[in-house]
Amino acid sequence: MVFIFYFVSRRIADPLKRALLLAEEMEIQVGERTRELAETNRKIMDSIDYAKRLQESILATPTELAAAFRDYFIHWQPRDVVGGDFYWLRRLNDDRVLFAVADCTGHGVPGALMTMAVNLALHHIVEQNHTEPADILAELNRQIKAALHRNDSGEMTDDGLDIGICRIDRNQRLIFAGARISLYIGRDDEVTRIAGNNKSIGYRSSADTLVFDAHEREIRPGDRFYMTTDGFVDQNGGEKDLPFGRNRLFEVIARQGGVGLADQKTAFAAALRDYMHGEAQRDDITIVGFTVS
């Protein structure tokens, strides 16, 4: 009986010991891999944080915006830490300023790289004495196409952007041109949409000779102006998981008559958040509002 007990105990103990040693070895390996992944993740996040600082450096500063507008708000919400949406301002002289909102192809770091390229192109175009919004868009289309598709090998990705741009003159005149981005004007409780052309910029399919329409409007006291990328109106939510849509955007704008711009920013963000009802953000989101007089 003693021999049998000893024999059975050894047969049980040996596999158990091997299993414990194997588990210990696996635990060590898992710990090493976890530390390696944590270090890799830290490096990636450090790089993304740096990319965020770089992207924010090209955005119009609060000081520049305050000097250009009587009042304003900007709700800039990349889907990831950085993204393909950006806003741009260029003062031409004491009497005229250019302001744009753009939605570039892609999200995250690839989208952010596009925004930096487009930002540089816009400044270069203005330095070439293009100051009419429609002309700026046409030239931007040519330059982006030349930069992105110069070898035309078919191996490069097909990138481009949508953009709306305003020129605001001190004589109470606003000139707008858009490439798939519209300008909304709130006057009391009425809302008018000035649609941009249904053409994107910079893609392979975009003709080199694209022409954009210019829309001129007199600025009246109390007029409110808004531009948004499609991330706002295309965000899904609600009971039927449908896009927020342009009609709801009109309703939110119409309710802002007499409301300060800071409170308007809160109202737009709340309207979208309530509609999303916990749904994930699908795209980069930018909406801006400003008054001039």
C-alpha positions as protocol buffer text, in pm:
chain_id: "A"
residue {
  index: 1
  type: MET
  ca { x: 0 y: 0 z: 0 }
}
residue {
  index: 2
  type: VAL
  ca { x: 285 y: 236 z: 85 }
}
residue {
  index: 3
  type: PHE
  ca { x: 451 y: 162 z: -251 }
}
residue {
  index: 4
  type: ILE
  ca { x: 128 y: 217 z: -442 }
}
residue {
  index: 5
  type: PHE
  ca { x: 64 y: 547 z: -258 }
}
residue {
  index: 6
  type: TYR
  ca { x: 418 y: 665 z: -330 }
}
residue {
  index: 7
  type: PHE
  ca { x: 395 y: 570 z: -696 }
}
residue {
  index: 8
  type: VAL
  ca { x: 58 y: 741 z: -746 }
}
residue {
  index: 9
  type: SER
  ca { x: 173 y: 1053 z: -559 }
}
residue {
  index: 10
  type: ARG
  ca { x: 481 y: 1084 z: -782 }
}
residue {
  index: 11
  type: ARG
  ca { x: 272 y: 1041 z: -1096 }
}
residue {
  index: 12
  type: ILE
  ca { x: 39 y: 1322 z: -978 }
}
residue {
  index: 13
  type: ALA
  ca { x: 304 y: 1552 z: -835 }
}
residue {
  index: 14
  type: ASP
  ca { x: 534 y: 1555 z: -1140 }
}
residue {
  index: 15
  type: PRO
  ca { x: 274 y: 1690 z: -1388 }
}
residue {
  index: 16
  type: LEU
  ca { x: 151 y: 1934 z: -1124 }
}
residue {
  index: 17
  type: LYS
  ca { x: 503 y: 2059 z: -1066 }
}
residue {
  index: 18
  type: ARG
  ca { x: 561 y: 2094 z: -1439 }
}
residue {
  index: 19
  type: ALA
  ca { x: 232 y: 2281 z: -1473 }
}
residue {
  index: 20
  type: LEU
  ca { x: 327 y: 2519 z: -1193 }
}
residue {
  index: 21
  type: LEU
  ca { x: 668 y: 2584 z: -1350 }
}
residue {
  index: 22
  type: LEU
  ca { x: 506 y: 2641 z: -1688 }
}
residue {
  index: 23
  type: ALA
  ca { x: 253 y: 2881 z: -1537 }
}
residue {
  index: 24
  type: GLU
  ca { x: 534 y: 3071 z: -1365 }
}
residue {
  index: 25
  type: GLU
  ca { x: 728 y: 3095 z: -1690 }
}
residue {
  index: 26
  type: MET
  ca { x: 421 y: 3214 z: -1879 }
}
residue {
  index: 27
  type: GLU
  ca { x: 354 y: 3475 z: -1613 }
}
residue {
  index: 28
  type: ILE
  ca { x: 708 y: 3610 z: -1656 }
}
residue {
  index: 29
  type: GLN
  ca { x: 666 y: 3623 z: -2035 }
}
residue {
  index: 30
  type: VAL
  ca { x: 328 y: 3794 z: -2006 }
}
residue {
  index: 31
  type: GLY
  ca { x: 479 y: 4052 z: -1771 }
}
residue {
  index: 32
  type: GLU
  ca { x: 760 y: 4121 z: -2017 }
}
residue {
  index: 33
  type: ARG
  ca { x: 518 y: 4156 z: -2309 }
}
residue {
  index: 34
  type: THR
  ca { x: 294 y: 4382 z: -2102 }
}
residue {
  index: 35
  type: ARG
  ca { x: 588 y: 4611 z: -2022 }
}
residue {
  index: 36
  type: GLU
  ca { x: 690 y: 4613 z: -2389 }
}
residue {
  index: 37
  type: LEU
  ca { x: 335 y: 4699 z: -2499 }
}
residue {
  index: 38
  type: ALA
  ca { x: 309 y: 4971 z: -2235 }
}
residue {
  index: 39
  type: GLU
  ca { x: 636 y: 5126 z: -2355 }
}
residue {
  index: 40
  type: THR
  ca { x: 526 y: 5105 z: -2719 }
}
residue {
  index: 41
  type: ASN
  ca { x: 190 y: 5260 z: -2632 }
}
residue {
  index: 42
  type: ARG
  ca { x: 362 y: 5539 z: -2439 }
}
residue {
  index: 43
  type: LYS
  ca { x: 581 y: 5621 z: -2741 }
}
residue {
  index: 44
  type: ILE
  ca { x: 280 y: 5620 z: -2973 }
}
residue {
  index: 45
  type: MET
  ca { x: 80 y: 5847 z: -2742 }
}
residue {
  index: 46
  type: ASP
  ca { x: 378 y: 6081 z: -2702 }
}
residue {
  index: 47
  type: SER
  ca { x: 398 y: 6105 z: -3082 }
}
residue {
  index: 48
  type: ILE
  ca { x: 24 y: 6169 z: -3115 }
}
residue {
  index: 49
  type: ASP
  ca { x: 35 y: 6434 z: -2841 }
}
residue {
  index: 50
  type: TYR
  ca { x: 319 y: 6604 z: -3028 }
}
residue {
  index: 51
  type: ALA
  ca { x: 118 y: 6582 z: -3351 }
}
residue {
  index: 52
  type: LYS
  ca { x: -170 y: 6749 z: -3166 }
}
residue {
  index: 53
  type: ARG
  ca { x: 52 y: 7038 z: -3060 }
}
residue {
  index: 54
  type: LEU
  ca { x: 176 y: 7075 z: -3416 }
}
residue {
  index: 55
  type: GLN
  ca { x: -177 y: 7079 z: -3556 }
}
residue {
  index: 56
  type: GLU
  ca { x: -300 y: 7327 z: -3296 }
}
residue {
  index: 57
  type: SER
  ca { x: -11 y: 7556 z: -3391 }
}
residue {
  index: 58
  type: ILE
  ca { x: -162 y: 7610 z: -3739 }
}
residue {
  index: 59
  type: LEU
  ca { x: -508 y: 7700 z: -3608 }
}
residue {
  index: 60
  type: ALA
  ca { x: -610 y: 8064 z: -3573 }
}
residue {
  index: 61
  type: THR
  ca { x: -538 y: 8186 z: -3222 }
}
residue {
  index: 62
  type: PRO
  ca { x: -801 y: 8335 z: -2990 }
}
residue {
  index: 63
  type: THR
  ca { x: -624 y: 8672 z: -3020 }
}
residue {
  index: 64
  type: GLU
  ca { x: -644 y: 8664 z: -3402 }
}
residue {
  index: 65
  type: LEU
  ca { x: -1008 y: 8555 z: -3394 }
}
residue {
  index: 66
  type: ALA
  ca { x: -1104 y: 8823 z: -3141 }
}
residue {
  index: 67
  type: ALA
  ca { x: -942 y: 9089 z: -3360 }
}
residue {
  index: 68
  type: ALA
  ca { x: -1128 y: 8967 z: -3670 }
}
residue {
  index: 69
  type: PHE
  ca { x: -1479 y: 8923 z: -3527 }
}
residue {
  index: 70
  type: ARG
  ca { x: -1708 y: 9114 z: -3297 }
}
residue {
  index: 71
  type: ASP
  ca { x: -1778 y: 8781 z: -3127 }
}
residue {
  index: 72
  type: TYR
  ca { x: -1725 y: 8415 z: -3216 }
}
residue {
  index: 73
  type: PHE
  ca { x: -1724 y: 8054 z: -3100 }
}
residue {
  index: 74
  type: ILE
  ca { x: -1546 y: 7747 z: -3233 }
}
residue {
  index: 75
  type: HIS
  ca { x: -1638 y: 7388 z: -3153 }
}
residue {
  index: 76
  type: TRP
  ca { x: -1346 y: 7178 z: -3285 }
}
residue {
  index: 77
  type: GLN
  ca { x: -1374 y: 6812 z: -3194 }
}
residue {
  index: 78
  type: PRO
  ca { x: -1151 y: 6562 z: -3378 }
}
residue {
  index: 79
  type: ARG
  ca { x: -1277 y: 6205 z: -3369 }
}
residue {
  index: 80
  type: ASP
  ca { x: -931 y: 6104 z: -3248 }
}
residue {
  index: 81
  type: VAL
  ca { x: -671 y: 6321 z: -3076 }
}
residue {
  index: 82
  type: VAL
  ca { x: -597 y: 6490 z: -3409 }
}
residue {
  index: 83
  type: GLY
  ca { x: -798 y: 6493 z: -3730 }
}
residue {
  index: 84
  type: GLY
  ca { x: -871 y: 6625 z: -4076 }
}
residue {
  index: 85
  type: ASP
  ca { x: -1079 y: 6932 z: -3980 }
}
residue {
  index: 86
  type: PHE
  ca { x: -922 y: 7272 z: -3931 }
}
residue {
  index: 87
  type: TYR
  ca { x: -1004 y: 7642 z: -3939 }
}
residue {
  index: 88
  type: TRP
  ca { x: -786 y: 7914 z: -4086 }
}
residue {
  index: 89
  type: LEU
  ca { x: -767 y: 8292 z: -4069 }
}
residue {
  index: 90
  type: ARG
  ca { x: -557 y: 8538 z: -4266 }
}
residue {
  index: 91
  type: ARG
  ca { x: -572 y: 8914 z: -4223 }
}
residue {
  index: 92
  type: LEU
  ca { x: -517 y: 9091 z: -4555 }
}
residue {
  index: 93
  type: ASN
  ca { x: -506 y: 9444 z: -4414 }
}
residue {
  index: 94
  type: ASP
  ca { x: -687 y: 9655 z: -4157 }
}
residue {
  index: 95
  type: ASP
  ca { x: -1008 y: 9637 z: -4361 }
}
residue {
  index: 96
  type: ARG
  ca { x: -1025 y: 9278 z: -4487 }
}
residue {
  index: 97
  type: VAL
  ca { x: -985 y: 8931 z: -4340 }
}
residue {
  index: 98
  type: LEU
  ca { x: -1017 y: 8579 z: -4481 }
}
residue {
  index: 99
  type: PHE
  ca { x: -1163 y: 8296 z: -4274 }
}
residue {
  index: 100
  type: ALA
  ca { x: -1205 y: 7932 z: -4376 }
}
residue {
  index: 101
  type: VAL
  ca { x: -1330 y: 7599 z: -4240 }
}
residue {
  index: 102
  type: ALA
  ca { x: -1197 y: 7285 z: -4406 }
}
residue {
  index: 103
  type: ASP
  ca { x: -1254 y: 6909 z: -4390 }
}
residue {
  index: 104
  type: CYS
  ca { x: -961 y: 6709 z: -4528 }
}
residue {
  index: 105
  type: THR
  ca { x: -958 y: 6342 z: -4619 }
}
residue {
  index: 106
  type: GLY
  ca { x: -890 y: 6104 z: -4332 }
}
residue {
  index: 107
  type: HIS
  ca { x: -888 y: 6101 z: -3954 }
}
residue {
  index: 108
  type: GLY
  ca { x: -614 y: 6089 z: -3696 }
}
residue {
  index: 109
  type: VAL
  ca { x: -255 y: 6156 z: -3797 }
}
residue {
  index: 110
  type: PRO
  ca { x: -309 y: 6116 z: -4178 }
}
residue {
  index: 111
  type: GLY
  ca { x: -590 y: 6373 z: -4167 }
}
residue {
  index: 112
  type: ALA
  ca { x: -379 y: 6607 z: -3955 }
}
residue {
  index: 113
  type: LEU
  ca { x: -93 y: 6588 z: -4207 }
}
residue {
  index: 114
  type: MET
  ca { x: -338 y: 6693 z: -4479 }
}
residue {
  index: 115
  type: THR
  ca { x: -451 y: 6993 z: -4275 }
}
residue {
  index: 116
  type: MET
  ca { x: -94 y: 7115 z: -4242 }
}
residue {
  index: 117
  type: ALA
  ca { x: -33 y: 7082 z: -4615 }
}
residue {
  index: 118
  type: VAL
  ca { x: -354 y: 7269 z: -4699 }
}
residue {
  index: 119
  type: ASN
  ca { x: -278 y: 7539 z: -4441 }
}
residue {
  index: 120
  type: LEU
  ca { x: 59 y: 7608 z: -4606 }
}
residue {
  index: 121
  type: ALA
  ca { x: -102 y: 7610 z: -4951 }
}
residue {
  index: 122
  type: LEU
  ca { x: -363 y: 7866 z: -4843 }
}
residue {
  index: 123
  type: HIS
  ca { x: -100 y: 8105 z: -4711 }
}
residue {
  index: 124
  type: HIS
  ca { x: 107 y: 8060 z: -5026 }
}
residue {
  index: 125
  type: ILE
  ca { x: -194 y: 8132 z: -5247 }
}
residue {
  index: 126
  type: VAL
  ca { x: -274 y: 8455 z: -5062 }
}
residue {
  index: 127
  type: GLU
  ca { x: 89 y: 8561 z: -5092 }
}
residue {
  index: 128
  type: GLN
  ca { x: 44 y: 8520 z: -5468 }
}
residue {
  index: 129
  type: ASN
  ca { x: -221 y: 8796 z: -5445 }
}
residue {
  index: 130
  type: HIS
  ca { x: -528 y: 8573 z: -5469 }
}
residue {
  index: 131
  type: THR
  ca { x: -775 y: 8739 z: -5233 }
}
residue {
  index: 132
  type: GLU
  ca { x: -1115 y: 8652 z: -5384 }
}
residue {
  index: 133
  type: PRO
  ca { x: -1262 y: 8341 z: -5215 }
}
residue {
  index: 134
  type: ALA
  ca { x: -1366 y: 8176 z: -5542 }
}
residue {
  index: 135
  type: ASP
  ca { x: -1021 y: 8234 z: -5694 }
}
residue {
  index: 136
  type: ILE
  ca { x: -851 y: 8097 z: -5382 }
}
residue {
  index: 137
  type: LEU
  ca { x: -1051 y: 7773 z: -5405 }
}
residue {
  index: 138
  type: ALA
  ca { x: -973 y: 7729 z: -5774 }
}
residue {
  index: 139
  type: GLU
  ca { x: -601 y: 7783 z: -5714 }
}
residue {
  index: 140
  type: LEU
  ca { x: -606 y: 7557 z: -5406 }
}
residue {
  index: 141
  type: ASN
  ca { x: -755 y: 7280 z: -5621 }
}
residue {
  index: 142
  type: ARG
  ca { x: -474 y: 7313 z: -5875 }
}
residue {
  index: 143
  type: GLN
  ca { x: -198 y: 7322 z: -5615 }
}
residue {
  index: 144
  type: ILE
  ca { x: -328 y: 7030 z: -5408 }
}
residue {
  index: 145
  type: LYS
  ca { x: -373 y: 6817 z: -5719 }
}
residue {
  index: 146
  type: ALA
  ca { x: -20 y: 6901 z: -5833 }
}
residue {
  index: 147
  type: ALA
  ca { x: 126 y: 6822 z: -5490 }
}
residue {
  index: 148
  type: LEU
  ca { x: -58 y: 6496 z: -5423 }
}
residue {
  index: 149
  type: HIS
  ca { x: -75 y: 6340 z: -5768 }
}
residue {
  index: 150
  type: ARG
  ca { x: 239 y: 6467 z: -5934 }
}
residue {
  index: 151
  type: ASN
  ca { x: 364 y: 6124 z: -6047 }
}
residue {
  index: 152
  type: ASP
  ca { x: 14 y: 5999 z: -6138 }
}
residue {
  index: 153
  type: SER
  ca { x: 134 y: 5638 z: -6098 }
}
residue {
  index: 154
  type: GLY
  ca { x: -192 y: 5517 z: -5954 }
}
residue {
  index: 155
  type: GLU
  ca { x: -16 y: 5405 z: -5635 }
}
residue {
  index: 156
  type: MET
  ca { x: -86 y: 5719 z: -5434 }
}
residue {
  index: 157
  type: THR
  ca { x: -401 y: 5759 z: -5228 }
}
residue {
  index: 158
  type: ASP
  ca { x: -675 y: 5984 z: -5361 }
}
residue {
  index: 159
  type: ASP
  ca { x: -689 y: 6268 z: -5109 }
}
residue {
  index: 160
  type: GLY
  ca { x: -858 y: 6607 z: -5111 }
}
residue {
  index: 161
  type: LEU
  ca { x: -1082 y: 6831 z: -4905 }
}
residue {
  index: 162
  type: ASP
  ca { x: -1406 y: 7025 z: -4867 }
}
residue {
  index: 163
  type: ILE
  ca { x: -1376 y: 7389 z: -4767 }
}
residue {
  index: 164
  type: GLY
  ca { x: -1576 y: 7707 z: -4720 }
}
residue {
  index: 165
  type: ILE
  ca { x: -1406 y: 8047 z: -4718 }
}
residue {
  index: 166
  type: CYS
  ca { x: -1531 y: 8397 z: -4639 }
}
residue {
  index: 167
  type: ARG
  ca { x: -1377 y: 8736 z: -4701 }
}
residue {
  index: 168
  type: ILE
  ca { x: -1508 y: 8992 z: -4456 }
}
residue {
  index: 169
  type: ASP
  ca { x: -1473 y: 9358 z: -4548 }
}
residue {
  index: 170
  type: ARG
  ca { x: -1499 y: 9650 z: -4309 }
}
residue {
  index: 171
  type: ASN
  ca { x: -1760 y: 9811 z: -4532 }
}
residue {
  index: 172
  type: GLN
  ca { x: -2003 y: 9551 z: -4400 }
}
residue {
  index: 173
  type: ARG
  ca { x: -1974 y: 9316 z: -4693 }
}
residue {
  index: 174
  type: LEU
  ca { x: -1911 y: 8942 z: -4689 }
}
residue {
  index: 175
  type: ILE
  ca { x: -1805 y: 8731 z: -4988 }
}
residue {
  index: 176
  type: PHE
  ca { x: -1834 y: 8352 z: -4962 }
}
residue {
  index: 177
  type: ALA
  ca { x: -1729 y: 8059 z: -5180 }
}
residue {
  index: 178
  type: GLY
  ca { x: -1752 y: 7694 z: -5088 }
}
residue {
  index: 179
  type: ALA
  ca { x: -1651 y: 7348 z: -5201 }
}
residue {
  index: 180
  type: ARG
  ca { x: -1919 y: 7124 z: -5045 }
}
residue {
  index: 181
  type: ILE
  ca { x: -1933 y: 7344 z: -4735 }
}
residue {
  index: 182
  type: SER
  ca { x: -2212 y: 7598 z: -4689 }
}
residue {
  index: 183
  type: LEU
  ca { x: -2250 y: 7927 z: -4507 }
}
residue {
  index: 184
  type: TYR
  ca { x: -2553 y: 7972 z: -4282 }
}
residue {
  index: 185
  type: ILE
  ca { x: -2682 y: 8318 z: -4191 }
}
residue {
  index: 186
  type: GLY
  ca { x: -2903 y: 8366 z: -3887 }
}
residue {
  index: 187
  type: ARG
  ca { x: -3109 y: 8684 z: -3888 }
}
residue {
  index: 188
  type: ASP
  ca { x: -3345 y: 8704 z: -3592 }
}
residue {
  index: 189
  type: ASP
  ca { x: -3523 y: 8366 z: -3603 }
}
residue {
  index: 190
  type: GLU
  ca { x: -3475 y: 8313 z: -3978 }
}
residue {
  index: 191
  type: VAL
  ca { x: -3195 y: 8105 z: -4128 }
}
residue {
  index: 192
  type: THR
  ca { x: -3058 y: 8131 z: -4482 }
}
residue {
  index: 193
  type: ARG
  ca { x: -2822 y: 7877 z: -4633 }
}
residue {
  index: 194
  type: ILE
  ca { x: -2571 y: 7978 z: -4901 }
}
residue {
  index: 195
  type: ALA
  ca { x: -2469 y: 7646 z: -5051 }
}
residue {
  index: 196
  type: GLY
  ca { x: -2115 y: 7589 z: -5166 }
}
residue {
  index: 197
  type: ASN
  ca { x: -2054 y: 7427 z: -5502 }
}
residue {
  index: 198
  type: ASN
  ca { x: -2101 y: 7051 z: -5508 }
}
residue {
  index: 199
  type: LYS
  ca { x: -1733 y: 6995 z: -5591 }
}
residue {
  index: 200
  type: SER
  ca { x: -1449 y: 6879 z: -5370 }
}
residue {
  index: 201
  type: ILE
  ca { x: -1093 y: 7001 z: -5408 }
}
residue {
  index: 202
  type: GLY
  ca { x: -773 y: 6816 z: -5490 }
}
residue {
  index: 203
  type: TYR
  ca { x: -902 y: 6470 z: -5582 }
}
residue {
  index: 204
  type: ARG
  ca { x: -795 y: 6291 z: -5900 }
}
residue {
  index: 205
  type: SER
  ca { x: -1149 y: 6330 z: -6034 }
}
residue {
  index: 206
  type: SER
  ca { x: -1147 y: 6706 z: -5966 }
}
residue {
  index: 207
  type: ALA
  ca { x: -1081 y: 6888 z: -6293 }
}
residue {
  index: 208
  type: ASP
  ca { x: -785 y: 7125 z: -6300 }
}
residue {
  index: 209
  type: THR
  ca { x: -1019 y: 7395 z: -6430 }
}
residue {
  index: 210
  type: LEU
  ca { x: -1277 y: 7388 z: -6150 }
}
residue {
  index: 211
  type: VAL
  ca { x: -1460 y: 7720 z: -6109 }
}
residue {
  index: 212
  type: PHE
  ca { x: -1642 y: 7821 z: -5792 }
}
residue {
  index: 213
  type: ASP
  ca { x: -1932 y: 8060 z: -5741 }
}
residue {
  index: 214
  type: ALA
  ca { x: -1887 y: 8376 z: -5534 }
}
residue {
  index: 215
  type: HIS
  ca { x: -2176 y: 8492 z: -5314 }
}
residue {
  index: 216
  type: GLU
  ca { x: -2178 y: 8848 z: -5182 }
}
residue {
  index: 217
  type: ARG
  ca { x: -2395 y: 8958 z: -4891 }
}
residue {
  index: 218
  type: GLU
  ca { x: -2442 y: 9283 z: -4706 }
}
residue {
  index: 219
  type: ILE
  ca { x: -2378 y: 9243 z: -4335 }
}
residue {
  index: 220
  type: ARG
  ca { x: -2658 y: 9379 z: -4120 }
}
residue {
  index: 221
  type: PRO
  ca { x: -2635 y: 9448 z: -3747 }
}
residue {
  index: 222
  type: GLY
  ca { x: -2707 y: 9129 z: -3552 }
}
residue {
  index: 223
  type: ASP
  ca { x: -2636 y: 8889 z: -3841 }
}
residue {
  index: 224
  type: ARG
  ca { x: -2488 y: 8559 z: -3726 }
}
residue {
  index: 225
  type: PHE
  ca { x: -2274 y: 8345 z: -3957 }
}
residue {
  index: 226
  type: TYR
  ca { x: -2205 y: 7973 z: -3925 }
}
residue {
  index: 227
  type: MET
  ca { x: -1998 y: 7712 z: -4107 }
}
residue {
  index: 228
  type: THR
  ca { x: -1969 y: 7344 z: -4024 }
}
residue {
  index: 229
  type: THR
  ca { x: -1801 y: 7033 z: -4160 }
}
residue {
  index: 230
  type: ASP
  ca { x: -2016 y: 6733 z: -4246 }
}
residue {
  index: 231
  type: GLY
  ca { x: -1918 y: 6557 z: -3924 }
}
residue {
  index: 232
  type: PHE
  ca { x: -2187 y: 6757 z: -3744 }
}
residue {
  index: 233
  type: VAL
  ca { x: -2486 y: 6695 z: -3973 }
}
residue {
  index: 234
  type: ASP
  ca { x: -2383 y: 6336 z: -4059 }
}
residue {
  index: 235
  type: GLN
  ca { x: -2348 y: 6222 z: -3697 }
}
residue {
  index: 236
  type: ASN
  ca { x: -2592 y: 5939 z: -3630 }
}
residue {
  index: 237
  type: GLY
  ca { x: -2819 y: 5912 z: -3329 }
}
residue {
  index: 238
  type: GLY
  ca { x: -3180 y: 5953 z: -3225 }
}
residue {
  index: 239
  type: GLU
  ca { x: -3435 y: 5674 z: -3191 }
}
residue {
  index: 240
  type: LYS
  ca { x: -3383 y: 5553 z: -3549 }
}
residue {
  index: 241
  type: ASP
  ca { x: -3003 y: 5595 z: -3559 }
}
residue {
  index: 242
  type: LEU
  ca { x: -3027 y: 5850 z: -3842 }
}
residue {
  index: 243
  type: PRO
  ca { x: -2796 y: 6147 z: -3919 }
}
residue {
  index: 244
  type: PHE
  ca { x: -2847 y: 6470 z: -3726 }
}
residue {
  index: 245
  type: GLY
  ca { x: -2931 y: 6635 z: -4057 }
}
residue {
  index: 246
  type: ARG
  ca { x: -2953 y: 6985 z: -4193 }
}
residue {
  index: 247
  type: ASN
  ca { x: -3309 y: 7048 z: -4072 }
}
residue {
  index: 248
  type: ARG
  ca { x: -3207 y: 7003 z: -3709 }
}
residue {
  index: 249
  type: LEU
  ca { x: -2908 y: 7229 z: -3770 }
}
residue {
  index: 250
  type: PHE
  ca { x: -3146 y: 7497 z: -3903 }
}
residue {
  index: 251
  type: GLU
  ca { x: -3358 y: 7461 z: -3589 }
}
residue {
  index: 252
  type: VAL
  ca { x: -3060 y: 7502 z: -3357 }
}
residue {
  index: 253
  type: ILE
  ca { x: -2937 y: 7810 z: -3548 }
}
residue {
  index: 254
  type: ALA
  ca { x: -3285 y: 7965 z: -3545 }
}
residue {
  index: 255
  type: ARG
  ca { x: -3300 y: 7935 z: -3166 }
}
residue {
  index: 256
  type: GLN
  ca { x: -2980 y: 8137 z: -3118 }
}
residue {
  index: 257
  type: GLY
  ca { x: -3119 y: 8484 z: -3191 }
}
residue {
  index: 258
  type: GLY
  ca { x: -3016 y: 8712 z: -2906 }
}
residue {
  index: 259
  type: VAL
  ca { x: -2796 y: 8443 z: -2745 }
}
residue {
  index: 260
  type: GLY
  ca { x: -2431 y: 8518 z: -2674 }
}
residue {
  index: 261
  type: LEU
  ca { x: -2176 y: 8328 z: -2882 }
}
residue {
  index: 262
  type: ALA
  ca { x: -2026 y: 8149 z: -2581 }
}
residue {
  index: 263
  type: ASP
  ca { x: -2371 y: 8019 z: -2487 }
}
residue {
  index: 264
  type: GLN
  ca { x: -2433 y: 7927 z: -2850 }
}
residue {
  index: 265
  type: LYS
  ca { x: -2128 y: 7700 z: -2846 }
}
residue {
  index: 266
  type: THR
  ca { x: -2274 y: 7522 z: -2546 }
}
residue {
  index: 267
  type: ALA
  ca { x: -2613 y: 7495 z: -2718 }
}
residue {
  index: 268
  type: PHE
  ca { x: -2471 y: 7338 z: -3037 }
}
residue {
  index: 269
  type: ALA
  ca { x: -2256 y: 7092 z: -2841 }
}
residue {
  index: 270
  type: ALA
  ca { x: -2550 y: 6996 z: -2618 }
}
residue {
  index: 271
  type: ALA
  ca { x: -2787 y: 6950 z: -2913 }
}
residue {
  index: 272
  type: LEU
  ca { x: -2548 y: 6710 z: -3082 }
}
residue {
  index: 273
  type: ARG
  ca { x: -2456 y: 6527 z: -2761 }
}
residue {
  index: 274
  type: ASP
  ca { x: -2821 y: 6475 z: -2670 }
}
residue {
  index: 275
  type: TYR
  ca { x: -2897 y: 6349 z: -3021 }
}
residue {
  index: 276
  type: MET
  ca { x: -2603 y: 6106 z: -3018 }
}
residue {
  index: 277
  type: HIS
  ca { x: -2739 y: 5952 z: -2697 }
}
residue {
  index: 278
  type: GLY
  ca { x: -2420 y: 5756 z: -2635 }
}
residue {
  index: 279
  type: GLU
  ca { x: -2341 y: 5673 z: -2998 }
}
residue {
  index: 280
  type: ALA
  ca { x: -1974 y: 5686 z: -3095 }
}
residue {
  index: 281
  type: GLN
  ca { x: -1848 y: 5991 z: -3284 }
}
residue {
  index: 282
  type: ARG
  ca { x: -1821 y: 5895 z: -3652 }
}
residue {
  index: 283
  type: ASP
  ca { x: -1617 y: 6180 z: -3795 }
}
residue {
  index: 284
  type: ASP
  ca { x: -1421 y: 6491 z: -3704 }
}
residue {
  index: 285
  type: ILE
  ca { x: -1662 y: 6768 z: -3604 }
}
residue {
  index: 286
  type: THR
  ca { x: -1615 y: 7142 z: -3646 }
}
residue {
  index: 287
  type: ILE
  ca { x: -1874 y: 7417 z: -3623 }
}
residue {
  index: 288
  type: VAL
  ca { x: -1796 y: 7788 z: -3601 }
}
residue {
  index: 289
  type: GLY
  ca { x: -2016 y: 8088 z: -3545 }
}
residue {
  index: 290
  type: PHE
  ca { x: -1927 y: 8457 z: -3561 }
}
residue {
  index: 291
  type: THR
  ca { x: -2071 y: 8804 z: -3574 }
}
residue {
  index: 292
  type: VAL
  ca { x: -1912 y: 9106 z: -3741 }
}
residue {
  index: 293
  type: SER
  ca { x: -2130 y: 9402 z: -3641 }
}
